[in-house]
Tab-separated table of C-alpha atoms in Angstrom:
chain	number	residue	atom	x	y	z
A	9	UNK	CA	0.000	0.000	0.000
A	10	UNK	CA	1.302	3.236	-0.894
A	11	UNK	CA	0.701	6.492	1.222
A	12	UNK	CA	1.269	10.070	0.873
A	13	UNK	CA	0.299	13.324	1.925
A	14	UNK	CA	-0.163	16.303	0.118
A	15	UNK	CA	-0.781	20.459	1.336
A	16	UNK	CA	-2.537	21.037	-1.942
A	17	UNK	CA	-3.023	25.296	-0.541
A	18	UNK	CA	-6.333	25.370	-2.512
A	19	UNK	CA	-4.662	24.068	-5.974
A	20	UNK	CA	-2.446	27.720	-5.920
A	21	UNK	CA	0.599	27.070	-7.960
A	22	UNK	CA	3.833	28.262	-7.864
A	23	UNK	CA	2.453	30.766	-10.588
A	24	UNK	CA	0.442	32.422	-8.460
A	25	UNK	CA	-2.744	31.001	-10.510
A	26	UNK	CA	-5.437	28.333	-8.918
A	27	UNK	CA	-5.313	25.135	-11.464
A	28	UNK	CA	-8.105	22.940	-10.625
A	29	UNK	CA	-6.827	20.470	-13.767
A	30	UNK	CA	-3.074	20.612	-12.694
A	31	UNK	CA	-3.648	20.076	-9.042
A	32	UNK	CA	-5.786	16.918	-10.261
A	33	UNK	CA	-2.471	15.638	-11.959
A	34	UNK	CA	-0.238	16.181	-9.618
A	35	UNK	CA	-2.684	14.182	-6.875
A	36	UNK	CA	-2.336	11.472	-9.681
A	37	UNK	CA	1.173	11.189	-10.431
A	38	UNK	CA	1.621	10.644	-6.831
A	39	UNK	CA	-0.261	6.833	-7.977
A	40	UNK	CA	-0.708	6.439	-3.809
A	41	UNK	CA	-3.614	4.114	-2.623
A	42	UNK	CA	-4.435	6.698	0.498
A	43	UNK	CA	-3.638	10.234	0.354
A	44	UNK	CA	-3.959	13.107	3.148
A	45	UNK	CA	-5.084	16.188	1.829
A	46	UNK	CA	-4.455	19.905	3.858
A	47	UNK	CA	-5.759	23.359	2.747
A	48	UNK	CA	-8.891	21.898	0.829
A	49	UNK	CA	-11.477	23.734	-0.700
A	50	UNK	CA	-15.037	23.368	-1.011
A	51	UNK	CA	-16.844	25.076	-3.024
A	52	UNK	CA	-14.988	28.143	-2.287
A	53	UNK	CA	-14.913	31.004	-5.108
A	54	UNK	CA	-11.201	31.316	-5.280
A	55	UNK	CA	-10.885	27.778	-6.363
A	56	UNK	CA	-13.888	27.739	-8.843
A	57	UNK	CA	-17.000	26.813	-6.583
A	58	UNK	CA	-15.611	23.380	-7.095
A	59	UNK	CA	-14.980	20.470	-4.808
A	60	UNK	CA	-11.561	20.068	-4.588
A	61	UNK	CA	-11.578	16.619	-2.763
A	62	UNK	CA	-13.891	14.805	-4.898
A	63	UNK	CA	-12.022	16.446	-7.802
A	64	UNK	CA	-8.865	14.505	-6.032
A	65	UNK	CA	-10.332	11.432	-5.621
A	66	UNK	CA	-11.756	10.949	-8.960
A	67	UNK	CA	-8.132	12.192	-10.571
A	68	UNK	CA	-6.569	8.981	-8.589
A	69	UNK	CA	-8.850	6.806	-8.876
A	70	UNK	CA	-9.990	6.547	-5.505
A	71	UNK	CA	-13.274	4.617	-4.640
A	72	UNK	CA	-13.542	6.241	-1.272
A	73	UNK	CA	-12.861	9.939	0.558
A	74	UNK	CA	-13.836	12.027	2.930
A	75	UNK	CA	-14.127	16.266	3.685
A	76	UNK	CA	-13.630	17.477	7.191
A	77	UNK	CA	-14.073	21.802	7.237
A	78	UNK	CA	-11.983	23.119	9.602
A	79	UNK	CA	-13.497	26.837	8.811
A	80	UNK	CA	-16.995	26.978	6.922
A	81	UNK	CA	-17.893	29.990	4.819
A	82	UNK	CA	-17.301	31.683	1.940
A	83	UNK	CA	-13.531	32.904	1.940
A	84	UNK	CA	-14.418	35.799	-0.542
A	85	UNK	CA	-16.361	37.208	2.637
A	86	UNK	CA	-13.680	37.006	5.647
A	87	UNK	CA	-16.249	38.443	8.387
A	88	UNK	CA	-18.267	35.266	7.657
A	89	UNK	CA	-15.975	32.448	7.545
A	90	UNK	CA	-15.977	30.866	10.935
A	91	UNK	CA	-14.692	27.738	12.564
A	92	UNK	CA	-16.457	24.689	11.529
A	93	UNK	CA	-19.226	22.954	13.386
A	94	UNK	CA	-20.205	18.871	13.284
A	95	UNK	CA	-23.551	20.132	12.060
A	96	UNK	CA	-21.616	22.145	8.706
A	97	UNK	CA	-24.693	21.426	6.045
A	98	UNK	CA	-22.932	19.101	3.259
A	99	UNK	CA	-23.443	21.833	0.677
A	100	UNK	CA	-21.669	24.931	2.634
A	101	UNK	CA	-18.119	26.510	1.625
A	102	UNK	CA	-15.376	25.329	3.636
A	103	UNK	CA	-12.079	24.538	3.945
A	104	UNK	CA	-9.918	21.393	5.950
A	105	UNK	CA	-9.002	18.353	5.261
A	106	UNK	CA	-9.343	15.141	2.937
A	107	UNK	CA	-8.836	11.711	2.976
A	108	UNK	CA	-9.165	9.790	-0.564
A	109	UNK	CA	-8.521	6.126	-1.116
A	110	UNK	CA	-8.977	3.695	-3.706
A	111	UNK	CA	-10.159	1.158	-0.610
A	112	UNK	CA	-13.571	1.765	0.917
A	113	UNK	CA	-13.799	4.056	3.818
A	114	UNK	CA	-15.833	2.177	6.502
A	115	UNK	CA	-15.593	5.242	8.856
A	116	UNK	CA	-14.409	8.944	9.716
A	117	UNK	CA	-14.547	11.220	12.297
A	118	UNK	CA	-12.642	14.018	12.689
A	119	UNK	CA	-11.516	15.763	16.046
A	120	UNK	CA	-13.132	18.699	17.439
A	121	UNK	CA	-9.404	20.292	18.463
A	122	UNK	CA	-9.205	23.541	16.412
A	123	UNK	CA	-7.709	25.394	14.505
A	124	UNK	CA	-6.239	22.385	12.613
A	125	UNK	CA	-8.372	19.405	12.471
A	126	UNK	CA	-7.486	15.596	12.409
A	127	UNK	CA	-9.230	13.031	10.698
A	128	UNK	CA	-8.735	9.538	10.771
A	129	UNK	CA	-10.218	6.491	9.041
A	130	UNK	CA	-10.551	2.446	8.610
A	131	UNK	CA	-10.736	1.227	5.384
A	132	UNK	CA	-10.813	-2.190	4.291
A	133	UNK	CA	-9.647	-4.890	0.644
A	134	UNK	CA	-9.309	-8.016	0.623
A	135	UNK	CA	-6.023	-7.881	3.303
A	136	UNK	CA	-6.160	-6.889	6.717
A	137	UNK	CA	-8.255	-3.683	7.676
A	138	UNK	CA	-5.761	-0.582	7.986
A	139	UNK	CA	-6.175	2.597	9.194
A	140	UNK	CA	-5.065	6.045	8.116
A	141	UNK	CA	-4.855	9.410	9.835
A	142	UNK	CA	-4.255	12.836	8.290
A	143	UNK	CA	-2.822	15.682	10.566
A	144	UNK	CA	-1.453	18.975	10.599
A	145	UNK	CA	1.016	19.764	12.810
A	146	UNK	CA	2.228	23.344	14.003
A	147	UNK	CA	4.703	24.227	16.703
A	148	UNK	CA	2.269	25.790	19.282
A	149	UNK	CA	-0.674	23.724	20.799
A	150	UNK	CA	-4.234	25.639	20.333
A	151	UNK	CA	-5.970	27.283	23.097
A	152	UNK	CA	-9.329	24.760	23.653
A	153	UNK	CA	-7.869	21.457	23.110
């Protein structure tokens, strides 16, 4: 099985330009069965109103993935974005984390620590269940958590 992890920073290049279609590459050159996914957008403006983890998972192939919003609202509007809730509607802006794999996910949850969420999930083939978790890391532990 092979793993990787990827800070996609909303599919901004080093051109300064979002590339939906080139970030989709890139996630499938890295030809990984699980892949961790930072700085995701969904259905933010500044990344075409598109979702950037299903866009992901369909450019590797994966069968299975999962969005966690670690701030929900429209980026475009910065008094409204806010930290993320459990009870986000599916179809609201945000922007977190992914998990994609080309195994079925049999769960997810994410943590409720903030500012940076975790996620973590079990997937399963025909070997042994495995498990996956997708962090982000910073040098200074949050106030809350």
């Amino acid at each position: 099985m092979r793993l990787a992890t990827f800070n996609i920073q909303h599919g901004l290049g080093p051109d300064g330009r979002v590339d939906n279609n080139r970030l989709a590459d890139a996630v499938a050159a890295l030809d990984a069965d699980v892949v961790g996914l930072q700085e995701v957008d969904l259905r933010q403006a500044r990344s075409g109103g598109v979702d950037q983890a299903r866009l992901c998972a369909e450019a590797m192939g994966a069968v299975d993935h999962r969005f966690r919003p670690a701030l929900a609202g429209p980026f475009r509007y910065p008094g409204v974005r806010r930290r993320a809730r459990s009870t986000e509607r599916p179809e609201a802006p945000g922007y977190g984390i992914a998990l994609l794999s080309r195994f079925p996910v049999r769960a997810g949850t994410p943590s409720s620590c903030h500012p940076r969420r975790r996620g973590s999930g079990a997937g399963s083939s025909s070997a042994p269940t495995s498990r996956a978790w997708r962090s982000r890391l910073r040098s200074r532990r949050p106030q809350g958590c």
